[in-house]
Short mmCIF file of C-alpha atoms and ligand atoms in Angstrom, two decimals:
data_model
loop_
_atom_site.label_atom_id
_atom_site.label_comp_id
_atom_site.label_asym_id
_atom_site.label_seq_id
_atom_site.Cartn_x
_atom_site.Cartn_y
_atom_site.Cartn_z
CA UNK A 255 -29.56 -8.69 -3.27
CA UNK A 256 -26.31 -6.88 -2.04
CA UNK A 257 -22.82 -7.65 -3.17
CA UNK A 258 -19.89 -7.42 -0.26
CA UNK A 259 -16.53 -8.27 -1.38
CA UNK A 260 -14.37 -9.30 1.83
CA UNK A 261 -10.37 -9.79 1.75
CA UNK A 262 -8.80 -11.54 3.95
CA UNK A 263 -4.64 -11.25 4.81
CA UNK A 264 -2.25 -13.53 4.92
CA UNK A 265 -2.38 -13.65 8.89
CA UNK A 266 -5.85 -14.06 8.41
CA UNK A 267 -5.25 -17.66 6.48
CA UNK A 268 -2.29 -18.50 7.86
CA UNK A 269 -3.37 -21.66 8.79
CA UNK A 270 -6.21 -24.63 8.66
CA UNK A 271 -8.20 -23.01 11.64
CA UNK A 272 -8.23 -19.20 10.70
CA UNK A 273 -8.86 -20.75 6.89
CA UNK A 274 -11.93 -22.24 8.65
CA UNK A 275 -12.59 -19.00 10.36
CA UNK A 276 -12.80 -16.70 7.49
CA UNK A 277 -14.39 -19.32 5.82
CA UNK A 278 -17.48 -19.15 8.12
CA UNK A 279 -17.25 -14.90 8.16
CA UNK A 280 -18.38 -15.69 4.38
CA UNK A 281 -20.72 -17.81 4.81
CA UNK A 282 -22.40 -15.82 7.47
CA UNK A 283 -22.33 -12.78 4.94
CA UNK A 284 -24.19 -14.89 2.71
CA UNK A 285 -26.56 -16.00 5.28
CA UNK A 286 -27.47 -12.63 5.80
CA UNK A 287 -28.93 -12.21 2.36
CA UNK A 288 -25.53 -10.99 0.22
CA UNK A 289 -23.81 -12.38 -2.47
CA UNK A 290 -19.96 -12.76 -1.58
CA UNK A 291 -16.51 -12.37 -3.50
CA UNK A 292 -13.92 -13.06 -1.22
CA UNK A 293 -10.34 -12.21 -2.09
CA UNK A 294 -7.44 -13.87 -0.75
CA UNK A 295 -3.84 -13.25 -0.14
CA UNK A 296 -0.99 -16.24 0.09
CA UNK A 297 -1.29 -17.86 3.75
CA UNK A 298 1.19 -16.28 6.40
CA UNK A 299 4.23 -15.55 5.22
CA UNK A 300 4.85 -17.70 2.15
CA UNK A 301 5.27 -14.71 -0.26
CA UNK A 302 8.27 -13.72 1.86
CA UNK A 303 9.27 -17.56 1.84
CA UNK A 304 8.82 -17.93 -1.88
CA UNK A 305 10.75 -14.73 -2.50
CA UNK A 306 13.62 -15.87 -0.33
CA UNK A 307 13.64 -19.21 -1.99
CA UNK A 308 13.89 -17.29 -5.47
CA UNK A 309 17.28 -15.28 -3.64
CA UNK A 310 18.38 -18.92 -2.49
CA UNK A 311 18.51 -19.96 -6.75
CA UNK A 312 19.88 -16.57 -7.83
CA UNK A 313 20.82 -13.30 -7.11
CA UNK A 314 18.89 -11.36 -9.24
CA UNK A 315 15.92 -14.19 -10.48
CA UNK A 316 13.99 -13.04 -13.68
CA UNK A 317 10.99 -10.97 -12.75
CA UNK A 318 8.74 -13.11 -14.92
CA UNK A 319 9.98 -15.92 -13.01
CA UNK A 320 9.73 -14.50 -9.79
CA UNK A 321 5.98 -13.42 -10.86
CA UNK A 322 5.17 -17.14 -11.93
CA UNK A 323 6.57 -18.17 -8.39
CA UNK A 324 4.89 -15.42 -5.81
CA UNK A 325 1.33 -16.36 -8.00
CA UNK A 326 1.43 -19.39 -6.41
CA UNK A 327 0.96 -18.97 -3.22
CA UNK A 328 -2.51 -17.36 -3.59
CA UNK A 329 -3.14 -20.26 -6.12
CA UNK A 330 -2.74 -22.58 -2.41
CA UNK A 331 -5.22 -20.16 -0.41
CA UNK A 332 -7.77 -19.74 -2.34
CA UNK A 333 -8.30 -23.85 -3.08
CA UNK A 334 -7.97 -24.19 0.62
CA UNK A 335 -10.71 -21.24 1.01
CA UNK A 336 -13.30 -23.12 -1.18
CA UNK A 337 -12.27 -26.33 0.11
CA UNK A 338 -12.92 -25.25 3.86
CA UNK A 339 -16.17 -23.59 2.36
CA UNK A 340 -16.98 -26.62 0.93
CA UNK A 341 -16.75 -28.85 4.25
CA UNK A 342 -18.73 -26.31 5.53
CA UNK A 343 -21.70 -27.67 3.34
CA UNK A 344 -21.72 -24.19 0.98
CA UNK A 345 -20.97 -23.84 -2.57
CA UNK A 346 -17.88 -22.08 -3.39
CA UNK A 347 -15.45 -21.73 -6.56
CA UNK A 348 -11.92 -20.45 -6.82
CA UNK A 349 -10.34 -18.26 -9.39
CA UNK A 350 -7.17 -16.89 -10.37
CA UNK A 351 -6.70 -13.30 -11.97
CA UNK A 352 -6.37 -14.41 -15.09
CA UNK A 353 -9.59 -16.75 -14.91
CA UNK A 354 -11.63 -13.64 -13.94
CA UNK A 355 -10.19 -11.64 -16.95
CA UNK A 356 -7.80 -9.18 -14.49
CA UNK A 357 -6.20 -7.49 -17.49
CA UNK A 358 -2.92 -5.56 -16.09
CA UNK A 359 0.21 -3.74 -18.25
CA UNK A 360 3.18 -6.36 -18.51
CA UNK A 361 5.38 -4.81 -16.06
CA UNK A 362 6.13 -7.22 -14.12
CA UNK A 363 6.19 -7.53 -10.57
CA UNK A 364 4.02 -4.26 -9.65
CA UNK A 365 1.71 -4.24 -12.79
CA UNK A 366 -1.29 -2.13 -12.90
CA UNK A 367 -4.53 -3.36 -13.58
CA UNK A 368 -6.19 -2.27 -16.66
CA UNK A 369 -9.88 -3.50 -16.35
CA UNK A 370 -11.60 -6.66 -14.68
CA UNK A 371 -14.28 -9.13 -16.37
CA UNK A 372 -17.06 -9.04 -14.23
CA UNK A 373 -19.16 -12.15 -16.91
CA UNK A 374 -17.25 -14.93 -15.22
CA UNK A 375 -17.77 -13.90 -11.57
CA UNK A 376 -21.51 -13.07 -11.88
CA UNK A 377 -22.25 -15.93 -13.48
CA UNK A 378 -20.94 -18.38 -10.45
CA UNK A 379 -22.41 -15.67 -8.49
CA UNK A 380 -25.90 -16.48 -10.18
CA UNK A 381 -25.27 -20.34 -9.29
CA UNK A 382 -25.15 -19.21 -5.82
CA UNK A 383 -21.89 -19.59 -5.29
CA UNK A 384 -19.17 -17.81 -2.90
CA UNK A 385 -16.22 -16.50 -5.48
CA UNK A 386 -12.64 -16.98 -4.35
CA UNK A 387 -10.51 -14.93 -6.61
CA UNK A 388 -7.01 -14.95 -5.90
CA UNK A 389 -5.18 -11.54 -4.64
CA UNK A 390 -2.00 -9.71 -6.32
CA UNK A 391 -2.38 -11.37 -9.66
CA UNK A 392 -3.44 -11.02 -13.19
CA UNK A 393 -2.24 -11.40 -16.90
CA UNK A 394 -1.64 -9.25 -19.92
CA UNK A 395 -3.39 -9.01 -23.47
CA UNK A 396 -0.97 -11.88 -24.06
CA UNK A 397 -1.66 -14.12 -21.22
CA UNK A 398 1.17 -13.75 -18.92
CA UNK A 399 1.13 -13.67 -15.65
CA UNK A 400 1.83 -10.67 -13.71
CA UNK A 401 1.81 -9.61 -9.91
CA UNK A 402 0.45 -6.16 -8.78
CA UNK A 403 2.84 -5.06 -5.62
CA UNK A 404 3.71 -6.40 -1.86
CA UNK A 405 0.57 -6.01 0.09
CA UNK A 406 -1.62 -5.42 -3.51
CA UNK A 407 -4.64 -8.06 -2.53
CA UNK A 408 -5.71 -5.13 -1.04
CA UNK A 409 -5.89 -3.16 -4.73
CA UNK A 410 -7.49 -6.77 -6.18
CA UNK A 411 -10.29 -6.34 -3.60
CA UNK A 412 -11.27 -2.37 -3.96
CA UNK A 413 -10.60 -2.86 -7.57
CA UNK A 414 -13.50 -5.50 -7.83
CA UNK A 415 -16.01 -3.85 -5.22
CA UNK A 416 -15.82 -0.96 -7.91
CA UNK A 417 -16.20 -3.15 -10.92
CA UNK A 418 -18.77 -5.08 -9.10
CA UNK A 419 -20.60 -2.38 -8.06
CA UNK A 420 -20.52 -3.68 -4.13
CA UNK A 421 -22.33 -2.07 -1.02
CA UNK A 422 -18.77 -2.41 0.28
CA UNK A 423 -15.38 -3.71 0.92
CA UNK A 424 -14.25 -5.07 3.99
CA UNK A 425 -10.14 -5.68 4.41
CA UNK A 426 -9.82 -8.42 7.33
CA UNK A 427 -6.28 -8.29 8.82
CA UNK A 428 -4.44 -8.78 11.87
CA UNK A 429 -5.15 -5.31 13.18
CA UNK A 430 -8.65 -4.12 14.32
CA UNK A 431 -8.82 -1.17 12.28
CA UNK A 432 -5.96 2.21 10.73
CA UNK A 433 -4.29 3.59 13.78
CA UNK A 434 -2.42 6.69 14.49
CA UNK A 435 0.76 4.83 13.80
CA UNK A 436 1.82 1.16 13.36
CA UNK A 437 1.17 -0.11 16.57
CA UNK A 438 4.19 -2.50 16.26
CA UNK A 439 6.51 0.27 16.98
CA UNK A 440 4.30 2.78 19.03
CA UNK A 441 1.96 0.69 21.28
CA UNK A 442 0.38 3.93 22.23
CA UNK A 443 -1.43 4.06 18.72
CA UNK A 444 -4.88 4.91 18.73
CA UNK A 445 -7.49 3.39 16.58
CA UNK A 446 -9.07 5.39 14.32
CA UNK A 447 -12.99 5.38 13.33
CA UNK A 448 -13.14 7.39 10.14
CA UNK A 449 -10.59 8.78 7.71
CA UNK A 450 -10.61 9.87 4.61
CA UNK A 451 -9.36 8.35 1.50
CA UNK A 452 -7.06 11.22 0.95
CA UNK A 453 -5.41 10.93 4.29
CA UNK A 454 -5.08 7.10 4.45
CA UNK A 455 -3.68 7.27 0.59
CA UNK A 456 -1.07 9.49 2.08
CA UNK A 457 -0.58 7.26 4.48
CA UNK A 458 -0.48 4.45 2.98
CA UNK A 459 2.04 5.51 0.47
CA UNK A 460 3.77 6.91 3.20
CA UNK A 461 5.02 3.29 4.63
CA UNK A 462 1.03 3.01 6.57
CA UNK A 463 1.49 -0.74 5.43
CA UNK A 464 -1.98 -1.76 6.70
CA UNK A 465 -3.91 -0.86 3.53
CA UNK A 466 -1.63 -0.81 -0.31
CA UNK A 467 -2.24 2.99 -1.74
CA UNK A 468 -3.64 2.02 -5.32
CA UNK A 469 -6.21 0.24 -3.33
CA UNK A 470 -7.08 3.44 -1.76
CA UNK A 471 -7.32 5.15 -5.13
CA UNK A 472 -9.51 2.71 -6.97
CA UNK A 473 -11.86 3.30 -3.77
CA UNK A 474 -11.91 7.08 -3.99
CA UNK A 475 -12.53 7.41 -7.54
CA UNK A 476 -15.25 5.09 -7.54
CA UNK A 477 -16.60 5.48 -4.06
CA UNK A 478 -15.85 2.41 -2.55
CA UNK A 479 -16.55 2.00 1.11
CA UNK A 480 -13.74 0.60 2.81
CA UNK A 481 -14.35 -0.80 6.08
CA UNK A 482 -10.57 -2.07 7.31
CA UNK A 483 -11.16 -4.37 10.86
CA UNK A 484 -10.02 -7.40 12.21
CA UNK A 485 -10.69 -11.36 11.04
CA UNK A 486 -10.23 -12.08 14.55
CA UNK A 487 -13.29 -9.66 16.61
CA UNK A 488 -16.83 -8.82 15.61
CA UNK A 489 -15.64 -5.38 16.23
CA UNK A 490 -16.21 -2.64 13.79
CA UNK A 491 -12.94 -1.38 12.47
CA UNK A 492 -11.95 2.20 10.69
CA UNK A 493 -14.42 3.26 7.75
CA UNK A 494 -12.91 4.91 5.01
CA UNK A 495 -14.90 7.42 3.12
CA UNK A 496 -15.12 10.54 1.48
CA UNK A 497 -13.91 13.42 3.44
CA UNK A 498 -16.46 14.81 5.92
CA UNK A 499 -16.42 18.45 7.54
CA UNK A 500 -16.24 17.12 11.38
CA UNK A 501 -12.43 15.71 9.70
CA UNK A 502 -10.60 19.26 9.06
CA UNK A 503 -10.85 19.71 13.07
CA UNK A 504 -8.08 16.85 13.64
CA UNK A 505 -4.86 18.46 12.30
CA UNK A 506 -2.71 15.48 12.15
CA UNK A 507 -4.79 12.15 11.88
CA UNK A 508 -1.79 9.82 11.81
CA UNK A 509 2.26 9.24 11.60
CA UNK A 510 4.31 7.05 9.21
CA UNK A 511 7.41 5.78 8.74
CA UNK A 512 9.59 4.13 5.77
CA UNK A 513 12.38 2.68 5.73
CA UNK A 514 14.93 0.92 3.55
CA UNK A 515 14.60 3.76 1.29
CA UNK A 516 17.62 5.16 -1.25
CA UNK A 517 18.04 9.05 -1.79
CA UNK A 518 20.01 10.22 -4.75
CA UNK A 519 21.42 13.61 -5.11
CA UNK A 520 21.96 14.80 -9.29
CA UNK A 521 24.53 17.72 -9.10
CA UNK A 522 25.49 20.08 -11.53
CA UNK A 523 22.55 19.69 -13.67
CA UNK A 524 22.27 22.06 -16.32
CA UNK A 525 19.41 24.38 -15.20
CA UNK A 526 17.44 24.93 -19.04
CA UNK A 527 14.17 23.79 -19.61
CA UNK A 528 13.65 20.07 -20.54
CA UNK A 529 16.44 18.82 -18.50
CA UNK A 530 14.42 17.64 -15.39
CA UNK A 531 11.76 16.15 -17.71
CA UNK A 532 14.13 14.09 -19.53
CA UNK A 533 15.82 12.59 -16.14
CA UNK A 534 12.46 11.39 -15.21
CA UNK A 535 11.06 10.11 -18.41
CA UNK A 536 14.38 8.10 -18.20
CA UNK A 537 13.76 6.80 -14.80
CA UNK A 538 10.47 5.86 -15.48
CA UNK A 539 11.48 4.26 -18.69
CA UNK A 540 13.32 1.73 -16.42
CA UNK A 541 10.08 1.13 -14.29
CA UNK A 542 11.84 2.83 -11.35
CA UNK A 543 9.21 4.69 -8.81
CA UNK A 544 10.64 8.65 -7.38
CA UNK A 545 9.28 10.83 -4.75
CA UNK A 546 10.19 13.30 -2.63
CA UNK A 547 11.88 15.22 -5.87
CA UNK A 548 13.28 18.33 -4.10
CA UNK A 549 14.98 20.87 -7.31
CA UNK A 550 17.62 23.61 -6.07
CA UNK A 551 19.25 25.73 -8.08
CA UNK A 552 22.52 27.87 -7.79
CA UNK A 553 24.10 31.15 -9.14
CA UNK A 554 26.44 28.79 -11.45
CA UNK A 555 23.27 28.42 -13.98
CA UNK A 556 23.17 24.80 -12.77
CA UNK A 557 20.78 22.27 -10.39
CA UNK A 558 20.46 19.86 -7.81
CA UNK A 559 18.16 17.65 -7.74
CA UNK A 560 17.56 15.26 -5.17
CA UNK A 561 14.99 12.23 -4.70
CA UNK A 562 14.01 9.30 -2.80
CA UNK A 563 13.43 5.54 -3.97
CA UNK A 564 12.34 2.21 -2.42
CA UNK A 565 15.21 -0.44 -1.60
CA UNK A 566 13.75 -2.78 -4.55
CA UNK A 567 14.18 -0.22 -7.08
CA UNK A 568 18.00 0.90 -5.68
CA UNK A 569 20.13 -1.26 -8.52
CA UNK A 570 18.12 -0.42 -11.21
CA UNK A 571 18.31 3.19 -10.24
CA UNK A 572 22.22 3.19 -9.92
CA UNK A 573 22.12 1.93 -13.09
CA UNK A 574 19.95 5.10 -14.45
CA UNK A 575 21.74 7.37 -12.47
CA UNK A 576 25.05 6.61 -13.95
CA UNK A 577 23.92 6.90 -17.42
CA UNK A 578 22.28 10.55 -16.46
CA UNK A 579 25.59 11.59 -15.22
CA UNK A 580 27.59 10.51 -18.58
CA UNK A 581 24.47 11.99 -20.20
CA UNK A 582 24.65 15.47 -18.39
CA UNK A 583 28.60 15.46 -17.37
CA UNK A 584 27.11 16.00 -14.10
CA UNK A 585 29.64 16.94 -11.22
CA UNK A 586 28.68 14.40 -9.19
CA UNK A 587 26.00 11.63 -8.32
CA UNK A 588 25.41 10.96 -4.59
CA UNK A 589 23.43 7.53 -3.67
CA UNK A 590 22.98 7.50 0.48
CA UNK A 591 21.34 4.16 1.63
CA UNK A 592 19.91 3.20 4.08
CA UNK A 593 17.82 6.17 4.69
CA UNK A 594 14.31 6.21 6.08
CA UNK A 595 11.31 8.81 6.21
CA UNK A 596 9.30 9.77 8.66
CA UNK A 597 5.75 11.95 8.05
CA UNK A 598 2.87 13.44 9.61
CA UNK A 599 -0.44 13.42 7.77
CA UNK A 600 -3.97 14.92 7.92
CA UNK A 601 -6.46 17.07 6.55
CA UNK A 602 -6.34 19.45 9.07
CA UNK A 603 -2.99 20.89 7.98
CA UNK A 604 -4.85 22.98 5.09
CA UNK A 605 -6.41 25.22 7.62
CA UNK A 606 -4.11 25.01 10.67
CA UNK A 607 -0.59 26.52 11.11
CA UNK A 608 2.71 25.54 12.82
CA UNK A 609 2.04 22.20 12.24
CA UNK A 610 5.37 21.76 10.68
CA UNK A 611 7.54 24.03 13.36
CA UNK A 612 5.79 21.39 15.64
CA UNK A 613 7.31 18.43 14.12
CA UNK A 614 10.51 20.02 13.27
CA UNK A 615 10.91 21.08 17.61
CA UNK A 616 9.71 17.21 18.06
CA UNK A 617 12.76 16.15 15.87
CA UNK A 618 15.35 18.79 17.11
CA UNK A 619 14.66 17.67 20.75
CA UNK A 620 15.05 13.90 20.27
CA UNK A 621 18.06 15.19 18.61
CA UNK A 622 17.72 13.82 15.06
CA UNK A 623 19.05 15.66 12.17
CA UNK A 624 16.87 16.12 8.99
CA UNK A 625 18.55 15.61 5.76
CA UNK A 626 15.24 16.82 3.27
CA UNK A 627 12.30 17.83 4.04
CA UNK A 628 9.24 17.45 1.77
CA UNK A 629 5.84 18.85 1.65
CA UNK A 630 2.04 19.03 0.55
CA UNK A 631 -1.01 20.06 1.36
CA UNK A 632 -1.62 17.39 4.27
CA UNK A 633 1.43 15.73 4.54
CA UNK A 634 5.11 16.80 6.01
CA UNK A 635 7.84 14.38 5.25
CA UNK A 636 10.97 14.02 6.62
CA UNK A 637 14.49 12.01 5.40
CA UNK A 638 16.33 11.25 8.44
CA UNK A 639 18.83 8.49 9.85
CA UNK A 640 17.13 5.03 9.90
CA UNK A 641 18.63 4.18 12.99
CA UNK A 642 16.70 7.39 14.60
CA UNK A 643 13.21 6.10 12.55
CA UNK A 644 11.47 4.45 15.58
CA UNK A 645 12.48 7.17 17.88
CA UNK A 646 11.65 9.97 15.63
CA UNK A 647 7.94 8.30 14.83
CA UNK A 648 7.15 8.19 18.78
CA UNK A 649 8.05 11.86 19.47
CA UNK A 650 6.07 13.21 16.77
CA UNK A 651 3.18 10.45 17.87
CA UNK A 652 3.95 12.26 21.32
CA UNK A 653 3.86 15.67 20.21
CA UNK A 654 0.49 15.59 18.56
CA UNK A 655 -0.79 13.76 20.92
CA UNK A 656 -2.22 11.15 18.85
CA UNK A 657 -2.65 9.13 21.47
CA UNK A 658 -5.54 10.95 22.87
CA UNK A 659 -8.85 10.58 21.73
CA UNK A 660 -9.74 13.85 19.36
CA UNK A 661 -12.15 16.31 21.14
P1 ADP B 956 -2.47 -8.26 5.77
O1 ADP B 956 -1.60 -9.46 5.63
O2 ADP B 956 -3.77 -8.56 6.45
O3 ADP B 956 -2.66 -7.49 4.50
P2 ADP B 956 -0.51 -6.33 6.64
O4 ADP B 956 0.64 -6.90 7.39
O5 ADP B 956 -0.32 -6.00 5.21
O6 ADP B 956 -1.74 -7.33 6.83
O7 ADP B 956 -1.08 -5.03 7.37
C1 ADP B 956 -1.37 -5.06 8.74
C2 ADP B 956 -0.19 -4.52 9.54
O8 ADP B 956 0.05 -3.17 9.16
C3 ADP B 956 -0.44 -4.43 11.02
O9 ADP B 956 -0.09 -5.65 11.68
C4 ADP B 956 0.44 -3.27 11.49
O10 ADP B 956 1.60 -3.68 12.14
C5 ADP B 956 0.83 -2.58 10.19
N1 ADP B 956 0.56 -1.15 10.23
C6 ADP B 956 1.41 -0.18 9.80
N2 ADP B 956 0.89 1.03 9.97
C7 ADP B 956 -0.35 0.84 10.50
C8 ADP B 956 -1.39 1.73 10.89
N3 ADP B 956 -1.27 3.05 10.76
N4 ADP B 956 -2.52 1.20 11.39
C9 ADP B 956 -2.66 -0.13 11.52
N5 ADP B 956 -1.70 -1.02 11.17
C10 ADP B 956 -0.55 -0.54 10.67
N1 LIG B 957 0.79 -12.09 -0.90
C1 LIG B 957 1.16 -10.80 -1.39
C2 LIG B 957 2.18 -10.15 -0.48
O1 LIG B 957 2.55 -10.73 0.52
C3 LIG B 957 -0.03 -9.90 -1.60
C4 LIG B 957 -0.78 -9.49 -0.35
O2 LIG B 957 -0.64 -10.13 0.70
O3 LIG B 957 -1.53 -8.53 -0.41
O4 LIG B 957 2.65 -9.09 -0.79
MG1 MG B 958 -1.55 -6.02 3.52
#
């Protein structure tokens, strides 16, 4: 007997009726001959609520606190799920993280998982049961209770396909599949049929919010098929899988934007070996995630160093930065926010060229000005103006075409 593990979105259980829906997806599944884990994220938006609720109390809530709050809401859609499965007239149990052993690190608010207890799951498995197990949540060695990340259901599901071994994963959201772009801000987006894990992980962690990056990992390094579609069509949706030769022909498989995002310039750094190492061990000491590190160096024997962070890491990182400037007697510490970044991703990058002057014309003619520009192998990144990010997504959308079907 096959195992499928299915996840469902908080669109997808936003209320009684789509409850009842995805309900009866599982059951079908089951039907057909499978044993089912279905992972659930809060209904609609109640993470948003609770989190807003938490702002209403305090300004800067506790993140153990806030973690005990947010848990809750997948605590409410999973015993709805089994409930609904129930009335159905099938068996079904529900679970939290840490009843299924989810073992993360105790940072809280975006812990990692560790490793996942498979015992209690297979054994209501074995009783023929369909296994609710709540998204975005597990506990520590101690038993506290930590949450994985906005949008990490997604990293609960591919995390137990792996563990479980699973034929496959399917995410059911309020899209029917990965597109070119978000399709909320270029209707023009094209679905997408295949990609591969590398290129949605860059997308994903480039602001692709349809599918949460670790989830994309834990699928590539233990060959998880990922099939993302909708809870809403029979339609099959965008399968993600190892990368396939046919892929390398498309040279930029999809566009991305972030925004809310911080950038902090470091100047006069002292340019001597060790310096940049210790800034970012005493970031990360403080839990605070970087990218787009851009180092420049001048005649003066020092550095600038320059990097981007998320909105929800921006006071923590003032904090940091300060200290590294007493620490350094840097010259001066720049923090610009609001800024946003716009990339283009895809496979096809490696063995094409003038992808980037492409992007960079796309940009200059819609007349937005690029403050850093950041690179790898299939990705080009740029840190522009947020009030330009919309704008700038469409034109490079446009200029690739991505709205055309590949030949
Ligand atoms: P869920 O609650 O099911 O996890 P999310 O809101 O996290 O759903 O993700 C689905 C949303 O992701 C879509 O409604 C869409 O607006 C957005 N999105 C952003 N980029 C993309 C993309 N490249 N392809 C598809 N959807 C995208
Ligand atoms: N409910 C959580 C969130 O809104 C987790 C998820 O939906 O994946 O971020
Ligand atoms: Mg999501």
């Amino acid at each position: 007997m096959e195992l499928i593990v299915q996840k469902f979105g908080g669109t997808s259980v936003a209320d009684a009726e789509r409850i009842h829906r995805a309900a009866r997806r599982a059951i079908r599944a089951k039907q057909e001959g499978n044993k089912v884990v279905m992972v659930v994220s809060a209904m609609g938006k109640s993470t948003d609520k609770l989190i807003s609720l938490a702002r209403d109390i305090s300004d800067d809530p506790p993140r153990r606190e806030l973690d005990m709050l947010l848990t809750t809401g997948e605590q409410v859609s999973i015993s709805l799920m089994a409930m609904a499965i129930h009335a159905a007239g099938h068996e079904a149990i529900s679970l939290t993280g840490g009843q299924i052993g989810l073992i993360t690190d105790s940072v809280h608010t975006k812990a990692r998982i560790q490793k996942i207890g498979t015992d209690r799951i297979r054994q209501e498995l074995e009783n023929d049961r369909i296994v609710i197990v709540a998204g975005f949540q597990g506990i520590d060695e101690s038993g506290e209770i930590y949450t994985l990340g906005r949008g990490a259901s997604d990293t609960t599901a591919v995390a137990l396909a792996a563990v479980l071994g699973a034929k496959y994963c399917e995410i059911y959201t309020d899209v029917d599949g990965v597109y070119t772009t978000d399709p909320r801000i270029e209707p023009k987006a094209r679905k997408i049929e295949w990609i591969s894990y590398d290129e949605i992980l860059e997308l994903a962690s480039q602001g692709a919010g349809v599918m949460h990056s670790r989830a994309i990992e834990f699928g590539k390094k233990y060959n998880v098929e990922i099939h993302v579609r909708s809870s809403f069509t029979d339609f099959s949706g965008t399968w993600i899988t190892h990368e396939e030769e046919h892929m390398e022909h498309i040279v930029v498989s999809g566009v991305t934007v972030k925004k809310d995002l911080a950038q902090f310039v470091l100047a006069g750094v002292p340019n001597q070996p060790g310096v940049a190492a210790n800034i970012f061990a005493h970031v990360a000491e403080h839990g605070v995630v970087v990218d787009d590190i851009i180092q420049t160096f001048d005649q003066s024997g020092h550095a600038s160093i320059s990097f981007t962070v998320e909105e929800s890491d921006l006071s923590e990182c003032k904090l940091v930065a300060e200290e590294i400037r007493q620490a350094y007697n840097l010259s001066e510490v720049i923090c610009k926010e609001p800024v946003a970044k716009v990339s283009a991703v895809g496979v096809g990058m490696r063995s094409h060229t003038g992808v980037a002057q492409k992007m960079f014309k796309a940009l200059a003619e819609a007349e937005v000005n690029i403050n850093t520009i950041t690179t790898s192998e299939i990705k080009i990144s740029c840190v522009i103006d947020p009030d330009q990010a919309d704008d700038a997504l469409r034109v490079i959308h446009a200029a690739f075409e991505l709205d055309k079907e590949p030949e």
